[in-house]
Amino acid sequence: MADNARAKKLADLIREVVAEKLQRGIKDPRLGTHVTITDTRVTGDLREATVFYTVYGDDEDRASAAAGLESAKGILRSAVGRAAGTKFTPTLAFVADALPENARTIEDLLDKARASDAQVREASSGATFAGDADPYKKPGEDEAAE
């Protein structure tokens, strides 16, 4: 079992090598410049690596990029093996990162919260207190009232 520092170092190396190879080494038009490697995670035994990526474009671009990454998996693994110099090169699994969708969902929720706050602010702009403005009794007022 490898330590976490070694796994993190290997994950960083894999991310850099895969990104560099996608940018300069692979001539697949499906991958182009709109694929971004966002994160890489390696298992504790250094046997498997999960590479997270995002694609700038629509669903068709995402599907073609996924197919391109699957077809280039062997070339990318060979490049990682040369750069890492380890006894065993980890297998690569490519997973589309859900970060853009999550960010869009959070933005939508924040917009709804802002609209709700604006409605409450508008409704309370002309409101007055239900009772007296100062509902607390002060010492000495009871004696003066009697």
Short mmCIF file of C-alpha atoms in Angstrom, two decimals:
data_model
loop_
_atom_site.label_atom_id
_atom_site.label_comp_id
_atom_site.label_asym_id
_atom_site.label_seq_id
_atom_site.Cartn_x
_atom_site.Cartn_y
_atom_site.Cartn_z
CA MET A 1 0.00 0.00 0.00
CA ALA A 2 1.50 3.34 -1.04
CA ASP A 3 1.30 6.40 1.13
CA ASN A 4 -1.07 9.25 0.29
CA ALA A 5 1.74 11.64 -0.64
CA ARG A 6 3.00 9.27 -3.31
CA ALA A 7 -0.51 8.74 -4.69
CA LYS A 8 -1.07 12.50 -4.81
CA LYS A 9 2.25 13.07 -6.54
CA LEU A 10 1.42 10.40 -9.13
CA ALA A 11 -2.08 11.88 -9.61
CA ASP A 12 -0.58 15.32 -10.27
CA LEU A 13 1.90 13.83 -12.73
CA ILE A 14 -0.87 11.97 -14.56
CA ARG A 15 -2.97 15.14 -14.81
CA GLU A 16 -0.06 17.10 -16.27
CA VAL A 17 1.00 14.38 -18.72
CA VAL A 18 -2.53 13.72 -19.97
CA ALA A 19 -3.25 17.44 -20.39
CA GLU A 20 0.02 18.00 -22.23
CA LYS A 21 -0.51 14.98 -24.48
CA LEU A 22 -4.07 16.05 -25.29
CA GLN A 23 -2.89 19.53 -26.17
CA ARG A 24 0.14 18.62 -28.27
CA GLY A 25 0.40 14.90 -28.94
CA ILE A 26 -2.98 13.60 -30.05
CA LYS A 27 -4.33 14.67 -33.41
CA ASP A 28 -7.89 13.46 -32.85
CA PRO A 29 -10.30 16.23 -33.96
CA ARG A 30 -12.84 15.08 -31.37
CA LEU A 31 -10.53 16.15 -28.57
CA GLY A 32 -9.39 19.51 -29.92
CA THR A 33 -8.82 22.38 -27.52
CA HIS A 34 -12.18 22.21 -25.77
CA VAL A 35 -11.27 19.31 -23.39
CA THR A 36 -9.94 20.35 -19.98
CA ILE A 37 -8.51 17.95 -17.39
CA THR A 38 -9.84 19.12 -14.02
CA ASP A 39 -8.70 16.48 -11.52
CA THR A 40 -7.04 13.09 -11.20
CA ARG A 41 -7.36 10.56 -8.41
CA VAL A 42 -5.25 7.46 -7.90
CA THR A 43 -6.17 4.46 -5.76
CA GLY A 44 -4.03 3.66 -2.74
CA ASP A 45 -2.30 0.74 -4.47
CA LEU A 46 -1.42 2.98 -7.47
CA ARG A 47 -3.10 0.55 -9.88
CA GLU A 48 -6.01 2.67 -11.15
CA ALA A 49 -6.33 6.34 -11.95
CA THR A 50 -9.53 8.27 -12.54
CA VAL A 51 -9.15 11.33 -14.74
CA PHE A 52 -11.92 13.94 -14.53
CA TYR A 53 -12.46 16.21 -17.51
CA THR A 54 -14.83 18.89 -18.74
CA VAL A 55 -15.79 19.72 -22.30
CA TYR A 56 -16.64 23.16 -23.58
CA GLY A 57 -19.63 22.72 -25.85
CA ASP A 58 -22.96 20.98 -26.14
CA ASP A 59 -23.96 17.36 -25.49
CA GLU A 60 -22.76 16.25 -28.92
CA ASP A 61 -19.29 17.66 -28.20
CA ARG A 62 -19.24 15.90 -24.83
CA ALA A 63 -20.16 12.56 -26.40
CA SER A 64 -17.55 12.86 -29.14
CA ALA A 65 -14.88 13.89 -26.60
CA ALA A 66 -15.73 10.86 -24.44
CA ALA A 67 -15.34 8.59 -27.48
CA GLY A 68 -12.06 10.30 -28.39
CA LEU A 69 -10.66 9.85 -24.89
CA GLU A 70 -11.62 6.17 -24.87
CA SER A 71 -9.87 5.62 -28.20
CA ALA A 72 -6.74 7.49 -27.03
CA LYS A 73 -6.58 5.72 -23.66
CA GLY A 74 -3.69 3.44 -24.68
CA ILE A 75 -1.55 6.29 -26.03
CA LEU A 76 -2.19 8.34 -22.91
CA ARG A 77 -1.35 5.42 -20.62
CA SER A 78 1.92 4.84 -22.50
CA ALA A 79 2.82 8.51 -22.07
CA VAL A 80 2.05 8.33 -18.35
CA GLY A 81 4.19 5.19 -18.04
CA ARG A 82 7.17 6.87 -19.70
CA ALA A 83 6.83 9.96 -17.51
CA ALA A 84 6.19 8.16 -14.22
CA GLY A 85 8.90 5.52 -14.46
CA THR A 86 7.02 3.24 -12.07
CA LYS A 87 6.95 -0.54 -12.10
CA PHE A 88 3.27 -0.61 -13.01
CA THR A 89 1.49 2.07 -15.01
CA PRO A 90 -1.99 2.72 -13.62
CA THR A 91 -5.00 2.06 -15.82
CA LEU A 92 -6.82 5.23 -16.82
CA ALA A 93 -10.56 5.76 -16.51
CA PHE A 94 -12.04 8.98 -17.88
CA VAL A 95 -15.05 10.48 -16.10
CA ALA A 96 -16.90 13.60 -17.21
CA ASP A 97 -16.69 16.09 -14.36
CA ALA A 98 -20.05 17.34 -13.11
CA LEU A 99 -18.57 20.65 -11.96
CA PRO A 100 -20.20 22.88 -14.63
CA GLU A 101 -23.64 21.35 -14.05
CA ASN A 102 -23.27 21.70 -10.28
CA ALA A 103 -22.18 25.33 -10.65
CA ARG A 104 -25.17 26.03 -12.90
CA THR A 105 -27.53 24.43 -10.36
CA ILE A 106 -26.06 26.48 -7.52
CA GLU A 107 -26.39 29.67 -9.60
CA ASP A 108 -30.06 28.90 -10.28
CA LEU A 109 -30.70 28.31 -6.58
CA LEU A 110 -28.96 31.56 -5.67
CA ASP A 111 -31.07 33.44 -8.24
CA LYS A 112 -34.25 31.99 -6.68
CA ALA A 113 -33.05 33.01 -3.21
CA ARG A 114 -32.31 36.55 -4.40
CA ALA A 115 -35.79 36.82 -5.96
CA SER A 116 -37.39 35.55 -2.75
CA ASP A 117 -35.38 38.05 -0.67
CA ALA A 118 -36.47 40.87 -2.98
CA GLN A 119 -40.14 39.88 -2.56
CA VAL A 120 -39.80 39.83 1.23
CA ARG A 121 -38.00 43.19 1.20
CA GLU A 122 -40.73 44.68 -1.01
CA ALA A 123 -43.52 43.31 1.19
CA SER A 124 -41.91 44.61 4.38
CA SER A 125 -41.04 48.09 3.06
CA GLY A 126 -44.28 49.76 4.23
CA ALA A 127 -44.97 47.50 7.21
CA THR A 128 -45.27 48.73 10.77
CA PHE A 129 -44.88 47.00 14.11
CA ALA A 130 -47.82 44.95 15.37
CA GLY A 131 -47.67 46.55 18.83
CA ASP A 132 -45.86 49.53 20.26
CA ALA A 133 -42.56 50.47 18.74
CA ASP A 134 -40.82 49.74 22.07
CA PRO A 135 -42.66 46.87 23.83
CA TYR A 136 -40.37 46.79 26.88
CA LYS A 137 -41.24 48.48 30.16
CA LYS A 138 -38.65 50.79 31.59
CA PRO A 139 -38.06 51.25 35.31
CA GLY A 140 -40.02 54.18 36.67
CA GLU A 141 -42.77 54.14 34.06
CA ASP A 142 -45.09 51.99 36.24
CA GLU A 143 -44.94 54.51 39.08
CA ALA A 144 -45.58 57.45 36.73
CA ALA A 145 -48.60 55.74 35.15
CA GLU A 146 -50.31 55.19 38.53
#
